[in-house]
Short mmCIF file of C-alpha atoms in Angstrom, two decimals:
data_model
loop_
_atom_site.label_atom_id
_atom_site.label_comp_id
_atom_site.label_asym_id
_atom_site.label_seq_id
_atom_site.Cartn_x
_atom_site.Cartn_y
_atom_site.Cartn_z
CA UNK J 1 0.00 0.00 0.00
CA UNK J 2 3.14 2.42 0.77
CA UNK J 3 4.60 1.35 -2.42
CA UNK J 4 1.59 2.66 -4.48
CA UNK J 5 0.94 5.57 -2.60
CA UNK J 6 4.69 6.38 -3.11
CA UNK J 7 4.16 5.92 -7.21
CA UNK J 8 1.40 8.28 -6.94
CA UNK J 9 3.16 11.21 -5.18
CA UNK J 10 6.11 10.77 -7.52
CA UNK J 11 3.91 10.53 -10.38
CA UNK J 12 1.80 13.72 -9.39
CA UNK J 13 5.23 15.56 -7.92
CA UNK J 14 6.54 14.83 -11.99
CA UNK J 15 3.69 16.75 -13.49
CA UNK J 16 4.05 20.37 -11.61
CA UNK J 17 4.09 23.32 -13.21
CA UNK J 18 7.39 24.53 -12.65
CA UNK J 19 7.35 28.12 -10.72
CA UNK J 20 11.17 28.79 -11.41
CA UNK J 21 9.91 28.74 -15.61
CA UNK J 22 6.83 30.71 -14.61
CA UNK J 23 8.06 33.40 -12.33
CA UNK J 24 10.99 34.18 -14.92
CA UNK J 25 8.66 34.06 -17.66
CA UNK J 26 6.33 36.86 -15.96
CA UNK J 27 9.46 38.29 -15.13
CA UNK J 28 10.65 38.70 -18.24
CA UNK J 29 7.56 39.80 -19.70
CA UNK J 30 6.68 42.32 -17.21
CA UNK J 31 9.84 44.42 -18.22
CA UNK J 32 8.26 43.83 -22.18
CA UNK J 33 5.19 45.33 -20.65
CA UNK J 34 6.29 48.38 -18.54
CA UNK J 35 8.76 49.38 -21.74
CA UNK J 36 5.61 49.16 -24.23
CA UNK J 37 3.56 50.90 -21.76
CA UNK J 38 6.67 53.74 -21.69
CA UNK J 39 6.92 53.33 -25.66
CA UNK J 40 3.11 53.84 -26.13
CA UNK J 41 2.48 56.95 -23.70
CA UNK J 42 5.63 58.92 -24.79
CA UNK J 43 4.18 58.53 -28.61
CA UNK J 44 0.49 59.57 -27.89
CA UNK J 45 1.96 61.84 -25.63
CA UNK J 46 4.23 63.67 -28.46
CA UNK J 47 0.73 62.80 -31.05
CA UNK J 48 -1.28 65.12 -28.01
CA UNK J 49 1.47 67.81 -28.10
CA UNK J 50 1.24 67.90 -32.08
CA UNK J 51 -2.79 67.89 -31.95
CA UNK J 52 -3.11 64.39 -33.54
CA UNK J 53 -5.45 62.91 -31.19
CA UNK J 54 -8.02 65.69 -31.35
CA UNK J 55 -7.51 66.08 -35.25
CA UNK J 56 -7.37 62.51 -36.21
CA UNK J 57 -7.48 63.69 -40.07
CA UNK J 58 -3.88 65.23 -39.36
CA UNK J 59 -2.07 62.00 -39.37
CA UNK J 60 -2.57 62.15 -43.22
CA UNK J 61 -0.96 65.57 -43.85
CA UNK J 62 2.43 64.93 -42.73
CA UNK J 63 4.47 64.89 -45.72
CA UNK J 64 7.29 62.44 -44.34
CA UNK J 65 7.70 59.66 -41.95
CA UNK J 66 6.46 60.92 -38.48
CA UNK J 67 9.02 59.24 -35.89
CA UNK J 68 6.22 58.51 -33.32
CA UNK J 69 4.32 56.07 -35.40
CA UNK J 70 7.69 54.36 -34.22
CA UNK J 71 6.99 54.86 -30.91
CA UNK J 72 3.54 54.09 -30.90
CA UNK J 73 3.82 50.79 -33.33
CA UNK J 74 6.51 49.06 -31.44
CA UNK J 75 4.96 50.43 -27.60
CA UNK J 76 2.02 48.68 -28.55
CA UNK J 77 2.76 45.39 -29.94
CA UNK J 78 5.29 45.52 -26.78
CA UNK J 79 2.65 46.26 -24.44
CA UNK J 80 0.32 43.48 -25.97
CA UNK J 81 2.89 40.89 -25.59
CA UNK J 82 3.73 42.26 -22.54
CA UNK J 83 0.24 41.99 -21.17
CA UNK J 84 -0.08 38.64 -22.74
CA UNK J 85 2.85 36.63 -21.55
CA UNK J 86 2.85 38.51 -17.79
CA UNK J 87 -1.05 37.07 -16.88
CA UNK J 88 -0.97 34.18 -19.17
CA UNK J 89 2.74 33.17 -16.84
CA UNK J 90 0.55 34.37 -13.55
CA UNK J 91 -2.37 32.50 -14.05
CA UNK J 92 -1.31 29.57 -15.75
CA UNK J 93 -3.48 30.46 -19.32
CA UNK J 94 -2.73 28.44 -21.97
CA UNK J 95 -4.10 30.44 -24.84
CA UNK J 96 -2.04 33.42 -23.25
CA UNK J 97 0.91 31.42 -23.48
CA UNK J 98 0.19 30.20 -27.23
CA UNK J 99 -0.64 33.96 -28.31
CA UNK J 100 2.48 34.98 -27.36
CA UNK J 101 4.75 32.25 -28.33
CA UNK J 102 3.07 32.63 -32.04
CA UNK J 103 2.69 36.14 -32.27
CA UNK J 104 6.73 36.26 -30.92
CA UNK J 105 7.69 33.37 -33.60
CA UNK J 106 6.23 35.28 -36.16
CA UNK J 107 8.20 38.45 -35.46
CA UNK J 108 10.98 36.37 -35.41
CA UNK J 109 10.36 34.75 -38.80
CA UNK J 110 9.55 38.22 -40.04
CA UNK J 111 12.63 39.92 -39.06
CA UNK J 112 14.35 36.54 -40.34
CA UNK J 113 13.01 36.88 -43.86
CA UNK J 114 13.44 40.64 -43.73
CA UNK J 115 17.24 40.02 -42.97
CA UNK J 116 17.78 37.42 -45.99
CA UNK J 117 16.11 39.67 -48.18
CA UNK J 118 18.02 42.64 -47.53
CA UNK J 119 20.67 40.74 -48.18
CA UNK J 120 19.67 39.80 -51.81
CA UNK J 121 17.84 43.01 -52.18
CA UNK J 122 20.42 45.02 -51.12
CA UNK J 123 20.34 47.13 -54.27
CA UNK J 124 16.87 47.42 -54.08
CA UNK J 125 16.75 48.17 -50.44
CA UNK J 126 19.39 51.13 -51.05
CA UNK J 127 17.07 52.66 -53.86
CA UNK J 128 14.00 52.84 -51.10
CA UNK J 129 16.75 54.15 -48.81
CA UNK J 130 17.47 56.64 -50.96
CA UNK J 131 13.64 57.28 -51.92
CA UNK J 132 12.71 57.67 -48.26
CA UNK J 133 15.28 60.36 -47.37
CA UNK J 134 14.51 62.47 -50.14
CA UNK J 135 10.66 61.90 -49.65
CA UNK J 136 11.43 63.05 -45.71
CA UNK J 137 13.95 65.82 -46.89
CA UNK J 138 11.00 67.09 -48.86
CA UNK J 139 8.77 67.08 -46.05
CA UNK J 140 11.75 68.63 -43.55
CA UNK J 141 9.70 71.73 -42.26
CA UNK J 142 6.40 70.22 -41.52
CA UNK J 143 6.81 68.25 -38.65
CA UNK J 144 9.58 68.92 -35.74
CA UNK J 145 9.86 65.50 -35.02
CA UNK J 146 11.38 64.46 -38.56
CA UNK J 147 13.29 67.86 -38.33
CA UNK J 148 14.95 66.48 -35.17
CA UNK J 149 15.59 63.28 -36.33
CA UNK J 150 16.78 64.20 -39.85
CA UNK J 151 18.96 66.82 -38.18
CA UNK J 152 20.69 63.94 -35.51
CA UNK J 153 20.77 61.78 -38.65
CA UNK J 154 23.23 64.62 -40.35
CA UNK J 155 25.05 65.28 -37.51
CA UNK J 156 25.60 61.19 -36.53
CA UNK J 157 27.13 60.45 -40.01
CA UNK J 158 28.49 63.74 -40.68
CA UNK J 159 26.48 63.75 -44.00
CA UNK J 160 23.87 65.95 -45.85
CA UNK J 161 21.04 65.02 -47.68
CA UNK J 162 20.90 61.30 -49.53
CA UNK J 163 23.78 61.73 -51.58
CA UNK J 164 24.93 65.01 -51.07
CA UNK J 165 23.98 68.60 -50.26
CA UNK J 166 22.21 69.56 -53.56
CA UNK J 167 19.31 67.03 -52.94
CA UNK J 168 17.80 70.01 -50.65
CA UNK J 169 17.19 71.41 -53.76
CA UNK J 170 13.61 69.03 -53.08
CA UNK J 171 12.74 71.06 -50.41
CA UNK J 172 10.49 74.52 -50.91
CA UNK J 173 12.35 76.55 -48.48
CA UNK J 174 16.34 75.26 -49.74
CA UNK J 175 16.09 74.96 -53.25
CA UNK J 176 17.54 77.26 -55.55
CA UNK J 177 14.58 77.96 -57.44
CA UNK J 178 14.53 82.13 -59.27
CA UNK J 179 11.45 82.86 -57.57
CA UNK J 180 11.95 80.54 -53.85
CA UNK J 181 11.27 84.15 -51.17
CA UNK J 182 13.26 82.03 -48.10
CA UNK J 183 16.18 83.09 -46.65
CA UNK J 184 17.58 79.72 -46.73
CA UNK J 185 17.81 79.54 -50.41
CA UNK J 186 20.44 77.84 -52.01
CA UNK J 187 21.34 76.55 -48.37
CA UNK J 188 21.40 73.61 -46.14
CA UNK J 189 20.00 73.32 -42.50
CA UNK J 190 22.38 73.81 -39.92
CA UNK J 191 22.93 70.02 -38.99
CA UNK J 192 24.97 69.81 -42.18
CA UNK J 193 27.62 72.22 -41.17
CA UNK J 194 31.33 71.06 -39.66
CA UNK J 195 31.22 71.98 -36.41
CA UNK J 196 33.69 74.48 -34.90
CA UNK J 197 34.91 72.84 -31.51
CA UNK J 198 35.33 76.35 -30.42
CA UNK J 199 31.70 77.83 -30.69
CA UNK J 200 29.82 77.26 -27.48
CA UNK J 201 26.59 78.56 -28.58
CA UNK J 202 25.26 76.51 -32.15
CA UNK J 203 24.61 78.82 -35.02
CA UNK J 204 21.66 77.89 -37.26
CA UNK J 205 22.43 80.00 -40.07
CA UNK J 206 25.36 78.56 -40.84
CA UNK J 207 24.36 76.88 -43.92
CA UNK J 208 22.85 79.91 -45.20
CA UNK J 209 24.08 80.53 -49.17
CA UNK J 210 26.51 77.57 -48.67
CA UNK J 211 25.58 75.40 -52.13
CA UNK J 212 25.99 79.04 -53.96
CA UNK J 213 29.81 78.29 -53.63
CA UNK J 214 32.08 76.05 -55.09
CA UNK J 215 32.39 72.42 -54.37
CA UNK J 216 35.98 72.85 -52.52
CA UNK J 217 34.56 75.63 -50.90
CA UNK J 218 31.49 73.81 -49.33
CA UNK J 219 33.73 71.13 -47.91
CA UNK J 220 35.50 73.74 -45.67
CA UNK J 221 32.09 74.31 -43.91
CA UNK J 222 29.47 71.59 -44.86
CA UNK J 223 29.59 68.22 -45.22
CA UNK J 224 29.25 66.85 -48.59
CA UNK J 225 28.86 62.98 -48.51
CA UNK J 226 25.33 61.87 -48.31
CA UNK J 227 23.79 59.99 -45.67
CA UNK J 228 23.40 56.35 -47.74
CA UNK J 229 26.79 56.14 -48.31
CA UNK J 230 27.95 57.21 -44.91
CA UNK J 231 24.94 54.99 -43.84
CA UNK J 232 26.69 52.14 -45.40
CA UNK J 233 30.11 52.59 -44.54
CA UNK J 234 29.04 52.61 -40.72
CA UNK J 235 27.16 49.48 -41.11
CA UNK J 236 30.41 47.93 -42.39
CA UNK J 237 32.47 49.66 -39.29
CA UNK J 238 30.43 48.35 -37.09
CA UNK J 239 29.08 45.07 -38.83
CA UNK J 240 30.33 43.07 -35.55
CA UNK J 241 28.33 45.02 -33.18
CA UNK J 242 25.41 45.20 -35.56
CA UNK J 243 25.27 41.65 -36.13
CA UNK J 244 25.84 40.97 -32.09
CA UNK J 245 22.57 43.24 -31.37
CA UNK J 246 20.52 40.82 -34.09
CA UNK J 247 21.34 37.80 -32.53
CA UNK J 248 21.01 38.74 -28.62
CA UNK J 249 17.37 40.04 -29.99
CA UNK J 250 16.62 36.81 -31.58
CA UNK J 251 17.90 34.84 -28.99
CA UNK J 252 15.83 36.65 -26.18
CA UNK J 253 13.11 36.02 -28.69
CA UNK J 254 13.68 32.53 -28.83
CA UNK J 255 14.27 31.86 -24.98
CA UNK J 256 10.98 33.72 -24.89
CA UNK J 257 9.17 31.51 -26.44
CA UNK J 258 10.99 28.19 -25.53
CA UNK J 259 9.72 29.13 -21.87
CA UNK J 260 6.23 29.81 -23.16
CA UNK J 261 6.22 26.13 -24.56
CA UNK J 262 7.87 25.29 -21.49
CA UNK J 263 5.11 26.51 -19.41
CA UNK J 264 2.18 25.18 -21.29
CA UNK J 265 3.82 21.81 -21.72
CA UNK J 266 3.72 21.91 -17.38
CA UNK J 267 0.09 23.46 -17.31
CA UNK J 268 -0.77 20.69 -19.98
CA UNK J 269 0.61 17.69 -17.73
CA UNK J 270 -1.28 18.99 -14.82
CA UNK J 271 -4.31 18.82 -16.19
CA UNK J 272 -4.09 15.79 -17.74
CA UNK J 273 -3.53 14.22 -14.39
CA UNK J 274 -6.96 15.89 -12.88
#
């Protein structure tokens, strides 16, 4: 009679969920959660500041790329996985679990696919590149957001424009047009000019008139590469630490979802024994 009752204990004692895989699991997904949450309310936050949210018909106007759909996109599929994996670890649900470990696999296969086909796109990729910075350079004054992030963009890879200084000539308020009224014709913004270690205060103007002069001339004061290029001699310097960043993300993504199956496996086993 021991005997048996000792078979039944070890048999039951087999099929536990295990807390160590579901305690790091909601863990793991509760820092997911709080940094989507953080994502989401900084973009709707910046959307409230712009007058998005109570002119809904404004998100079409924007020229460019608007850096908070960024924000918002990646807070919120961060904050639904978040959610997901964080209760469905808590209270042991296995549709929870599933949602996530799918919804996470299929990231992963999409930013696997996207990977190989920049790879044998890469020609193709550079030519939307190219088309998205001019599209954005175009649309430079109408939102501060781009302007801020085109302008770090120039300064980061000490370039101007897509391939070179001229391709403000898009824009309304650079170009060199007979009849363009703006003060910064025939100029660049200020986030293409070399900066002078010894000026404390920055001086926006300083692109003013500069594609009027020569090409030697420019170089003295502007930068003249373009931002592809640049962009693509960085990725080269830095291919190693590029590369490491892809693989820690898939591996947390993997890990993720190997202790998602992990967990429903356990809550699977439990039940069966009921």
């Amino acid at each position: 009679m021991s005997n048996v009752s000792s078979r039944k204990r070890q048999h039951f004692k087999g099929a536990e969920v295990s807390c160590s895989v579901k305690y790091f699991l909601f863990g793991f997904n509760i820092i997911f959660w709080l940094l989507g949450a953080a994502f989401l309310t900084i973009g709707l936050w910046a959307w409230a500041e712009k007058g998005v949210l109570s002119n809904m018909a404004s998100i079409t106007d924007l020229g460019g790329f608007d850096p908070v759909w960024l924000f918002i996109v990646v807070g919120g599929v961060m904050f639904i996985l978040g959610f997901a994996g964080c209760i469905g670890a808590l209270r042991e649900n296995t549709l929870l679990l599933k949602f996530f470990s799918v919804f996470l696999g299929l990231i992963f296969f999409l930013e696997l696919t996207a990977g190989i086909l920049t790879f044998v796109f890469k020609d193709w990729i550079k030519d939307q590149l190219n088309f998205f910075i001019n599209n954005n350079v175009k649309a430079y004054r109408d939102d501060i957001d781009l302007q801020n992030l085109i302008d770090f963009t120039q300064e980061y890879w000490s370039c101007c424009g897509a391939h070179g200084p001229n391709d403000w000539n898009l824009n309304i308020y650079f170009n060199c047009t007979e009849f363009n009224p703006s003060r910064e014709r025939c100029g660049v913004p200020f986030s293409c000019c070399v900066k002078d270690p010894a000026e404390d205060v920055l001086n926006t103007q300083c692109g003013y008139d500069m594609r009027l002069q020569g090409e030697l001339d420019q170089q003295k004061f502007i930068y003249t590469k373009g931002c592809v290029g640049q962009f693509e001699r960085w990725l080269q310097d830095n291919l190693i630490i590029v590369a490491g960043v892809f693989v820690g993300i898939a591996l947390l993504q993997i890990f993720g979802i190997c202790l998602a199956q992990n967990l429903v496996s356990d809550v699977k086993a439990v039940k069966a024994n009921w």
